[in-house]
CSV table of C-alpha atoms and ligand atoms in Angstrom, one decimal:
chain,number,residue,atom,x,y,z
A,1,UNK,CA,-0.3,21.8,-20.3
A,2,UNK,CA,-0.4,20.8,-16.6
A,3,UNK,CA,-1.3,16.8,-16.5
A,4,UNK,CA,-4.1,16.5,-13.7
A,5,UNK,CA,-2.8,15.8,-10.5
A,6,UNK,CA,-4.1,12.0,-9.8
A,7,UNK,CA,-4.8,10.7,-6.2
A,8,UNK,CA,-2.3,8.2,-5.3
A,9,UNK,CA,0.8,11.0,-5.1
A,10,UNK,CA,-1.4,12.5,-2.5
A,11,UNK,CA,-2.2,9.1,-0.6
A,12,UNK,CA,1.6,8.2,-1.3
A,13,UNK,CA,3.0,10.8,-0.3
A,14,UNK,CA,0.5,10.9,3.7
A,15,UNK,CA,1.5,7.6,4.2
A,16,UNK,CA,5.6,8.4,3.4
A,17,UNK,CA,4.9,11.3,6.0
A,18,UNK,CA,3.6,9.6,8.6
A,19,UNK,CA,5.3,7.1,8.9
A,20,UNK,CA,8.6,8.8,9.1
A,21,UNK,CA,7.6,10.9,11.8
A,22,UNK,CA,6.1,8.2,13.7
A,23,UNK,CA,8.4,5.1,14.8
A,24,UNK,CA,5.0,3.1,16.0
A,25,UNK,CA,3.7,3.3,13.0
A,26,UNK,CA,4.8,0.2,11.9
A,27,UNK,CA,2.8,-0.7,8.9
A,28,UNK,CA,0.5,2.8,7.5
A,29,UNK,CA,-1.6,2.4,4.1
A,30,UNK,CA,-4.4,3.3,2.3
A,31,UNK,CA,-7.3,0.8,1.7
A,32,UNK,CA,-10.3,2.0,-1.1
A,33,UNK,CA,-13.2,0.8,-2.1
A,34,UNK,CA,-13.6,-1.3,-4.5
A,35,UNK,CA,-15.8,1.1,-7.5
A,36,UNK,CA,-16.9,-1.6,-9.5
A,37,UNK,CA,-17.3,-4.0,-6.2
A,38,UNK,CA,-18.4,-1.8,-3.2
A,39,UNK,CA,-18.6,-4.7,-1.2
A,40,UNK,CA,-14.7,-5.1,-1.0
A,41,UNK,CA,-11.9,-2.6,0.4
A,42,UNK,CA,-8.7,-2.6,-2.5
A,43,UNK,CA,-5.2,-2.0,-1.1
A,44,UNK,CA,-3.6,1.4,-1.9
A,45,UNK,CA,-0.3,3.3,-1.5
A,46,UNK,CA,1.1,1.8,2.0
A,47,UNK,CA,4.6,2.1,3.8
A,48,UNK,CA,5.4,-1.0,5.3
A,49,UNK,CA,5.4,-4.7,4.9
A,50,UNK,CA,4.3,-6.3,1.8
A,51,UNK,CA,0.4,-7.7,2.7
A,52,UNK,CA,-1.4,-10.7,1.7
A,53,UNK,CA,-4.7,-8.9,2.6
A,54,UNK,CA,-4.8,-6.9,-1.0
A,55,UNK,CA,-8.7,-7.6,-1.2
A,56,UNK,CA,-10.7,-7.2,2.0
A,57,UNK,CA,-14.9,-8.0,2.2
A,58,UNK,CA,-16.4,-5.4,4.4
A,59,UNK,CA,-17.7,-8.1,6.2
A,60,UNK,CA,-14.0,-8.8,7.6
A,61,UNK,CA,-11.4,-7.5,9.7
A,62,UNK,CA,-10.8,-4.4,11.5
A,63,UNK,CA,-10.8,-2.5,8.2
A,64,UNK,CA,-14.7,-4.1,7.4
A,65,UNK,CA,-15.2,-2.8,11.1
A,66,UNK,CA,-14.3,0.5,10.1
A,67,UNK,CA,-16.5,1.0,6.8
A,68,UNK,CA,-19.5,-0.7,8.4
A,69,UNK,CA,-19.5,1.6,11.3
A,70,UNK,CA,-18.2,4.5,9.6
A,71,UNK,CA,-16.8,5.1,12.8
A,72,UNK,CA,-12.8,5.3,13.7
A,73,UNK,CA,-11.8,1.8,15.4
A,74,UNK,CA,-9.1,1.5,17.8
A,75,UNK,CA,-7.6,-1.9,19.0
A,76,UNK,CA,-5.5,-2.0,21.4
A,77,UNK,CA,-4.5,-6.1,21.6
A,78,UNK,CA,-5.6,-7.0,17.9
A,79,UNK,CA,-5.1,-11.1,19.4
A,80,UNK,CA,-7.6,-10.7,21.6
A,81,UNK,CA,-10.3,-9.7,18.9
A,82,UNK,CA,-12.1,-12.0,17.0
A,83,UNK,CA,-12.6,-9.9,13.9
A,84,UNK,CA,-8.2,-9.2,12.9
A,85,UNK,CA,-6.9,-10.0,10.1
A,86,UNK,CA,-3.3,-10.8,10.5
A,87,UNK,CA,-0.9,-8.7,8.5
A,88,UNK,CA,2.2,-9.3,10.2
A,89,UNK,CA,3.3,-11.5,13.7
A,90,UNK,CA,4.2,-8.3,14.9
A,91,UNK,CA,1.6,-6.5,15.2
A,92,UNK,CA,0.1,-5.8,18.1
A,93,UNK,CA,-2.5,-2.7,18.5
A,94,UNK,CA,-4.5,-1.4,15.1
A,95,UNK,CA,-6.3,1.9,14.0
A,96,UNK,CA,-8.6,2.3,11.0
A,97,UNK,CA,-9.7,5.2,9.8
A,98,UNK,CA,-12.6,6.1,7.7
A,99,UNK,CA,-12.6,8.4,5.1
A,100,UNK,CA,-15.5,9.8,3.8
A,101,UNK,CA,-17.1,11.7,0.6
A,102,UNK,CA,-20.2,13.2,0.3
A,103,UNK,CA,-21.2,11.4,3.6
A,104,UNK,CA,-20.5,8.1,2.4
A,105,UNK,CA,-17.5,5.9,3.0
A,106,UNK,CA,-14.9,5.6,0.1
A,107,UNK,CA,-12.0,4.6,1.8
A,108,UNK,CA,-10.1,4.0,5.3
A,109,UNK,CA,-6.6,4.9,6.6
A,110,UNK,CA,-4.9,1.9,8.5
A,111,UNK,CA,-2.0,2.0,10.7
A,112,UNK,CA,-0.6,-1.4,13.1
A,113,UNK,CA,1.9,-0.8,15.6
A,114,UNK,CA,4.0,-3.6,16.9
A,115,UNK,CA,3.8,-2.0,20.2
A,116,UNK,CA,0.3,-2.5,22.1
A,117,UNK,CA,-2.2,0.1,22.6
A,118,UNK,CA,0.0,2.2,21.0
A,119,UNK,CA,-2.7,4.6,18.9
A,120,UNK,CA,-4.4,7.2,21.7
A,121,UNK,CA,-7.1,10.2,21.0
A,122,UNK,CA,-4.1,12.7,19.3
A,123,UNK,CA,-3.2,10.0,16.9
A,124,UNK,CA,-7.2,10.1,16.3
A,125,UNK,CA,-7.5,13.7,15.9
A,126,UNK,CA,-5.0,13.4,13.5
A,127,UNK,CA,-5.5,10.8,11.7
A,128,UNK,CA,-9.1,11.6,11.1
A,129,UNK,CA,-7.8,14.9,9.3
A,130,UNK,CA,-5.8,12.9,7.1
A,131,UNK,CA,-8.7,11.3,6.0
A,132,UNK,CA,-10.6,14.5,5.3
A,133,UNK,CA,-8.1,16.0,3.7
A,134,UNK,CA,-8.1,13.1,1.4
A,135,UNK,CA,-12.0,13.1,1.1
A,136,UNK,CA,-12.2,16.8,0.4
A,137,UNK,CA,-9.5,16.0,-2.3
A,138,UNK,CA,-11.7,13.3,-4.2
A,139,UNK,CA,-14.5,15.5,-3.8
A,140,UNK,CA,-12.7,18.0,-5.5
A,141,UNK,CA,-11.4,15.9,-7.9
A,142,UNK,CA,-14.3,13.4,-9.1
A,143,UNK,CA,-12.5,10.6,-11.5
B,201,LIG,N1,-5.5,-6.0,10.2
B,201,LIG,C1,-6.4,-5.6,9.1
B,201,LIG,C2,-6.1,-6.2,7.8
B,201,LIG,C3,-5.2,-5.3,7.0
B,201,LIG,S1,-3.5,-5.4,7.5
B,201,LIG,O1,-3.5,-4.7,8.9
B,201,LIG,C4,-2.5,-4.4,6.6
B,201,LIG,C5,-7.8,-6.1,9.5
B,201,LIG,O2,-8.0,-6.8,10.5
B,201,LIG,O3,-8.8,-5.7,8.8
């Protein structure tokens, strides 16, 4: 019998896609929420450079920005905002994406770029269809 497909493969294999095609996307990964602890974002599949930041409160960083607004957040000069989290010493411009199921917030797609203000509308567009194509697939797929 088929094993059930599982969601990581899928979330593995976006962020693989992306950023190969995509030379400023310099560090792409998933970040989930936390199940048993809704209050905190959990690393997931990511291409790039390992990260310290494997645990994130939504009250922090970009990526907190991101699930309390349930809004996409671009940044084009992450030093000169108060709320970044460094990742890397490279990194220079940020996007965070929210992904949603059943109109809440599950999740977020996050992307740095060591070149500044480096993420415009089309990388917007279409990274905010990543993220429903991963929300319809957890919808579809309840654990
Ligand atoms: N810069 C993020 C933290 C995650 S790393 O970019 C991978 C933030 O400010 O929330």
């Amino acid at each position: 019998a088929a094993t059930a497909p599982t969601l990581e493969p899928l979330q593995q294999g976006i962020v693989t896609a992306i950023a190969q095609r995509l030379p400023y996307y310099n560090w792409t990964g998933f970040y989930m929420l936390d199940p048993h602890d809704p209050e905190t974002l959990v690393l997931g599949p990511f291409v790039g450079a390992p990260t310290t930041h494997v645990r994130i409160p939504v009250t922090e960083g970009i990526c907190g920005a991101a699930v309390a607004s349930g809004e996409t957040v671009i940044v084009d000069d992450v030093h000169s905002d108060p709320r970044y989290l460094s990742c890397s010493i490279d990194t220079k411009s940020e996007i965070v994406v929210p992904i949603y199921v059943q109109g809440k917030v599950i999740g977020e797609i996050d992307i740095d770029s060591h070149d500044s203000a480096a993420f415009t509308n089309a990388d917007r567009d279409f990274l905010e269809e990543a993220a429903q194509i991963v929300g319809a697939y957890i919808e579809q797929h309840p654990a």
